PDB file of C-alpha atoms in Angstrom:
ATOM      1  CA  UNK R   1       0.000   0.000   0.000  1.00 85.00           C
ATOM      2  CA  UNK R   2       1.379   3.438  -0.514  1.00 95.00           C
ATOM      3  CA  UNK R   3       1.215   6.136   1.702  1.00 97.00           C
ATOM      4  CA  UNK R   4       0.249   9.368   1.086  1.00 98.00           C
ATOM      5  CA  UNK R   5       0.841  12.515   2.727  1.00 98.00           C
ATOM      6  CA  UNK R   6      -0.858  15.753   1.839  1.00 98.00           C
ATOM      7  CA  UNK R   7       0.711  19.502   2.160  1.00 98.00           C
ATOM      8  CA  UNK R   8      -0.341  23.289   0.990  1.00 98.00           C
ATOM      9  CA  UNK R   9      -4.039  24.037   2.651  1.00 98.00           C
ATOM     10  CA  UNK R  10      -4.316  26.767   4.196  1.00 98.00           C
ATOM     11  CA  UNK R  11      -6.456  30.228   4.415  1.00 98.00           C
ATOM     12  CA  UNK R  12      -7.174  32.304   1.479  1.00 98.00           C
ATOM     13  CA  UNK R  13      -9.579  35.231   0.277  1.00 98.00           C
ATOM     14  CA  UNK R  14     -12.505  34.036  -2.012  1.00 98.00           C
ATOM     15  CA  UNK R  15     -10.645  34.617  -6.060  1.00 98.00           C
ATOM     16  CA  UNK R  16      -7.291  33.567  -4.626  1.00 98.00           C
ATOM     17  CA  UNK R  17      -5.293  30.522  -5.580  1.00 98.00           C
ATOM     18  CA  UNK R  18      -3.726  27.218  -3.565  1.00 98.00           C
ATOM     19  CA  UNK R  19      -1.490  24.751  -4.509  1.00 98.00           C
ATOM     20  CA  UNK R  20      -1.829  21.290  -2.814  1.00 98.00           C
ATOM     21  CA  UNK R  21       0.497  18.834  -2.567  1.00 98.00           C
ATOM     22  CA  UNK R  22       0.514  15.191  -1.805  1.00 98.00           C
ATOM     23  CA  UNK R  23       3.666  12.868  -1.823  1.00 98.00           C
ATOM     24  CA  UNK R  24       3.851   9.230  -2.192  1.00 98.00           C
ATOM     25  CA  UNK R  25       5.660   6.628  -0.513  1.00 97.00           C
ATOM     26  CA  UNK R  26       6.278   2.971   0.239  1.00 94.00           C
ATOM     27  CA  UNK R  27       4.907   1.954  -3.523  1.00 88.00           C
ATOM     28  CA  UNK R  28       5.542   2.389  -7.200  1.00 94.00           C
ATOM     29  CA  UNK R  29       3.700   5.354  -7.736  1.00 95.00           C
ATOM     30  CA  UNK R  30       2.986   5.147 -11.538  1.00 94.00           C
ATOM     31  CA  UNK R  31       0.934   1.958 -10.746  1.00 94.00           C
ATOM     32  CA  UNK R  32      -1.571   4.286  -9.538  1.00 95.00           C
ATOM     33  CA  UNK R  33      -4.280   6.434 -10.757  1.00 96.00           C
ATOM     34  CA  UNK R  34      -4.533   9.653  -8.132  1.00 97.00           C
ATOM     35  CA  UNK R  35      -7.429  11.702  -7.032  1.00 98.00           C
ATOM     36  CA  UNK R  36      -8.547  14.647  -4.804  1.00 98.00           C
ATOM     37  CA  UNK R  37     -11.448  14.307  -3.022  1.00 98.00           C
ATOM     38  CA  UNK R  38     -12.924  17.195  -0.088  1.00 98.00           C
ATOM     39  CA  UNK R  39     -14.867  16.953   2.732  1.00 98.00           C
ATOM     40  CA  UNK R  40     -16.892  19.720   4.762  1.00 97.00           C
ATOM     41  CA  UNK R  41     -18.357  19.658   8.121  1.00 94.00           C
ATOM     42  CA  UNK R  42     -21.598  17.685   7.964  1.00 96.00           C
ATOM     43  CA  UNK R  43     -21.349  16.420   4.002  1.00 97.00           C
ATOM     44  CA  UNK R  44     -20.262  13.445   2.284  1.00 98.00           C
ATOM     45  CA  UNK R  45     -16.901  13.096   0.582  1.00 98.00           C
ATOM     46  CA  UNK R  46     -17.005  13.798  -2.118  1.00 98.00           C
ATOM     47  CA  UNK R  47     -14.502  13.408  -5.603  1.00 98.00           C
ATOM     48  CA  UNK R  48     -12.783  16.829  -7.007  1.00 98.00           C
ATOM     49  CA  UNK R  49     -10.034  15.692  -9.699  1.00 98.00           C
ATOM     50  CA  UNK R  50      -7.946  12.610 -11.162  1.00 97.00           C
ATOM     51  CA  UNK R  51      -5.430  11.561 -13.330  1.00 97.00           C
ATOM     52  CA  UNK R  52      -4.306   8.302 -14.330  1.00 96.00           C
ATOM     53  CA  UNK R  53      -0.909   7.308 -14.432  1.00 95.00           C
ATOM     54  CA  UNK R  54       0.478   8.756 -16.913  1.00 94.00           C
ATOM     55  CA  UNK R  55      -0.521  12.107 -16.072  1.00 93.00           C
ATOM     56  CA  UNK R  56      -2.404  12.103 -19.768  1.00 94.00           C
ATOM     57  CA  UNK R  57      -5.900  11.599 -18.839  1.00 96.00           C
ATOM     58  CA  UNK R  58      -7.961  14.052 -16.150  1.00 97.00           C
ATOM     59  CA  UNK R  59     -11.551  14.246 -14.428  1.00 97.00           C
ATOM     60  CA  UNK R  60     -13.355  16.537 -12.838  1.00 98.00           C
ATOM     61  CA  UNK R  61     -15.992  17.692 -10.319  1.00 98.00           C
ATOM     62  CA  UNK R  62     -18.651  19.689 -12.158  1.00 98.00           C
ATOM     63  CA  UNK R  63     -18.405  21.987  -9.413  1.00 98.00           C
ATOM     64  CA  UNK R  64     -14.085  22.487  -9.862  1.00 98.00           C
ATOM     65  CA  UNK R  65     -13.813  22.474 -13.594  1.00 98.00           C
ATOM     66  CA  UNK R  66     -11.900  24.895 -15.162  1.00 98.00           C
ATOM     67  CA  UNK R  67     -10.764  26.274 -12.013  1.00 98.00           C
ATOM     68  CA  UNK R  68      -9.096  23.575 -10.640  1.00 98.00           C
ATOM     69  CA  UNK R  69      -6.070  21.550 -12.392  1.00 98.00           C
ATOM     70  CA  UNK R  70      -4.663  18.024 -11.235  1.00 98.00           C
ATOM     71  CA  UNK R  71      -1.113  16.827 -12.392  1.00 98.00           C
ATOM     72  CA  UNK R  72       1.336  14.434 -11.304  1.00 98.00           C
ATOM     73  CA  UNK R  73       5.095  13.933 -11.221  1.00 98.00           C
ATOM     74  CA  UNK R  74       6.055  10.517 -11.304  1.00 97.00           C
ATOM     75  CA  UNK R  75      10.038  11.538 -11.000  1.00 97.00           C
ATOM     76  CA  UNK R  76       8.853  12.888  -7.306  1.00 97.00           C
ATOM     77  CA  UNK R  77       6.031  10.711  -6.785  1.00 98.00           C
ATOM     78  CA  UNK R  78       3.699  13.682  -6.375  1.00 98.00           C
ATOM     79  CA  UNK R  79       0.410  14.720  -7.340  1.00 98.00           C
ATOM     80  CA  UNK R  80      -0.628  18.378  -7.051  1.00 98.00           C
ATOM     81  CA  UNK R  81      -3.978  20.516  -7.306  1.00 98.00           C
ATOM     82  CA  UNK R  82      -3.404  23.570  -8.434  1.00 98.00           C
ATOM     83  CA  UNK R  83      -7.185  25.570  -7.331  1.00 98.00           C
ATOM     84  CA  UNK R  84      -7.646  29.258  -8.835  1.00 98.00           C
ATOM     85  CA  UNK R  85     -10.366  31.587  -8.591  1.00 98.00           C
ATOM     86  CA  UNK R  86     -11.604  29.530  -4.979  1.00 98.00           C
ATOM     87  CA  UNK R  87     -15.381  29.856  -3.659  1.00 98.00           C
ATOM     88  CA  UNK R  88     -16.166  29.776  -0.337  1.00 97.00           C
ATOM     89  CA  UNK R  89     -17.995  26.498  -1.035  1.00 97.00           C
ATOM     90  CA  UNK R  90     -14.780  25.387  -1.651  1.00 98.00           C
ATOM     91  CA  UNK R  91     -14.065  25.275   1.952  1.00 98.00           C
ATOM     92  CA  UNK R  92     -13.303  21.568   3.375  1.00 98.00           C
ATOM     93  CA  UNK R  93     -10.926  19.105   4.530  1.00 98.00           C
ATOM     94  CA  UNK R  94      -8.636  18.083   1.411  1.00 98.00           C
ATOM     95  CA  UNK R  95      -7.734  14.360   0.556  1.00 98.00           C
ATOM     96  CA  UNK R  96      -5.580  12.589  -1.917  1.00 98.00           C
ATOM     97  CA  UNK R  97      -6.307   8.982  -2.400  1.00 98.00           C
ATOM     98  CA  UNK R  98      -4.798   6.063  -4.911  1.00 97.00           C
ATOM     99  CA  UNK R  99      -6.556   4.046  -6.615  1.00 94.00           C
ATOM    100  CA  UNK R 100      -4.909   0.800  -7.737  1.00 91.00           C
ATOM    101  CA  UNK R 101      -6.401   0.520 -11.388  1.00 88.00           C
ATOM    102  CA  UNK R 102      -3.741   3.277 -13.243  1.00 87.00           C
ATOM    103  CA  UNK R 103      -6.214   3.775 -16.544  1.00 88.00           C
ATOM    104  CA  UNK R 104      -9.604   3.859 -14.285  1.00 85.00           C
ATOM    105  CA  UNK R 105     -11.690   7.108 -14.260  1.00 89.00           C
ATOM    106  CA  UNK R 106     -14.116   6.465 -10.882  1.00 92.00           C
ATOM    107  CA  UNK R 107     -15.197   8.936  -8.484  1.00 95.00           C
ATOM    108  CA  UNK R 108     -16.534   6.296  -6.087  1.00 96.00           C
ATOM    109  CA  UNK R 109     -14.900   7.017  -2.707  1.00 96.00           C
ATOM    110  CA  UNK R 110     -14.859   2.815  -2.345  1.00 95.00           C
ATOM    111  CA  UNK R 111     -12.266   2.524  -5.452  1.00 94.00           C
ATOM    112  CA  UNK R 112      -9.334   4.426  -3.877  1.00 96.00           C
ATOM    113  CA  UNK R 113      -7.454   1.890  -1.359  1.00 95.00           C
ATOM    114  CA  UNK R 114      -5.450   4.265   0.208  1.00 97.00           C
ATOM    115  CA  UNK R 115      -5.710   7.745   1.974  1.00 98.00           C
ATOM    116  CA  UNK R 116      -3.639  10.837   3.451  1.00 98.00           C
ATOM    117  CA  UNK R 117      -4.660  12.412   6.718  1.00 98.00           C
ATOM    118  CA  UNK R 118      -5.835  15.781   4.394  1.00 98.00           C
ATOM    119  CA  UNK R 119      -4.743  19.381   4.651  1.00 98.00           C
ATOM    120  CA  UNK R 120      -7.670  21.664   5.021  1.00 98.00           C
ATOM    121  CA  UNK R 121      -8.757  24.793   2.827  1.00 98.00           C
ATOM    122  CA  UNK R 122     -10.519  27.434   4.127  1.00 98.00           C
ATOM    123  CA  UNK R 123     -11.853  30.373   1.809  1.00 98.00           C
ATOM    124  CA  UNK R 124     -12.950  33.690   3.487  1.00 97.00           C
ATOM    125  CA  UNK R 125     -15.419  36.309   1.660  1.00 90.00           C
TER     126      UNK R 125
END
């Protein structure tokens, strides 16, 4: 199983930008497609962003696209989220998962194996 750890929330005015980070260890990390997914008080989680393992092929939220990218390094076993013009809806707990099937394009919560403890994002008016 790989571990993940995530890096980069933080507090920032609604139309600013965050970068999140989230390294990989203790696996080969190209054998695994990577997502975001967020979580606010009282709500589900829910999926934001993935990208299979070659970095080539990306989904999306409803909800993030066009503001929000996801890419991968597979040199530094990292994924990133790069999030521009944020919302305050946009406030929530941040996760990166893996999922073990590299070409898959799921947003089901029960197809990533393995988790980071999140970094949270909080967007002021």
């Amino acid at each position: 199983q790989v571990q993940l750890v995530e890096s980069g929330g933080g507090l920032v005015q609604a139309g600013g930008s965050l970068r999140l980070s989230c390294a990989a260890s203790g696996g080969t990390f190209s054998d695994y497609r990577m997502g975001w997914f967020r979580q606010a008080p009282g709500m589900e989680r829910e999926f934001v962003a993935g990208v299979t393992w070659s970095g080539t092929i990306t989904n999306y939220a409803d909800s993030v696209e066009g503001r929000f990218t996801i890419s991968r390094d597979n040199v530094k076993n990292t994924v990133y989220l790069q999030m521009n013009n944020l919302k305050r809806e946009d406030t929530a707990m941040y996760y990166c998962a893996a999922d073990q099937r590299p070409w898959g394009m799921s947003m089901r919560v029960a197809d990533f194996g393995s988790w980071g403890q999140g970094t949270q994002v909080t967007v002021s008016s």
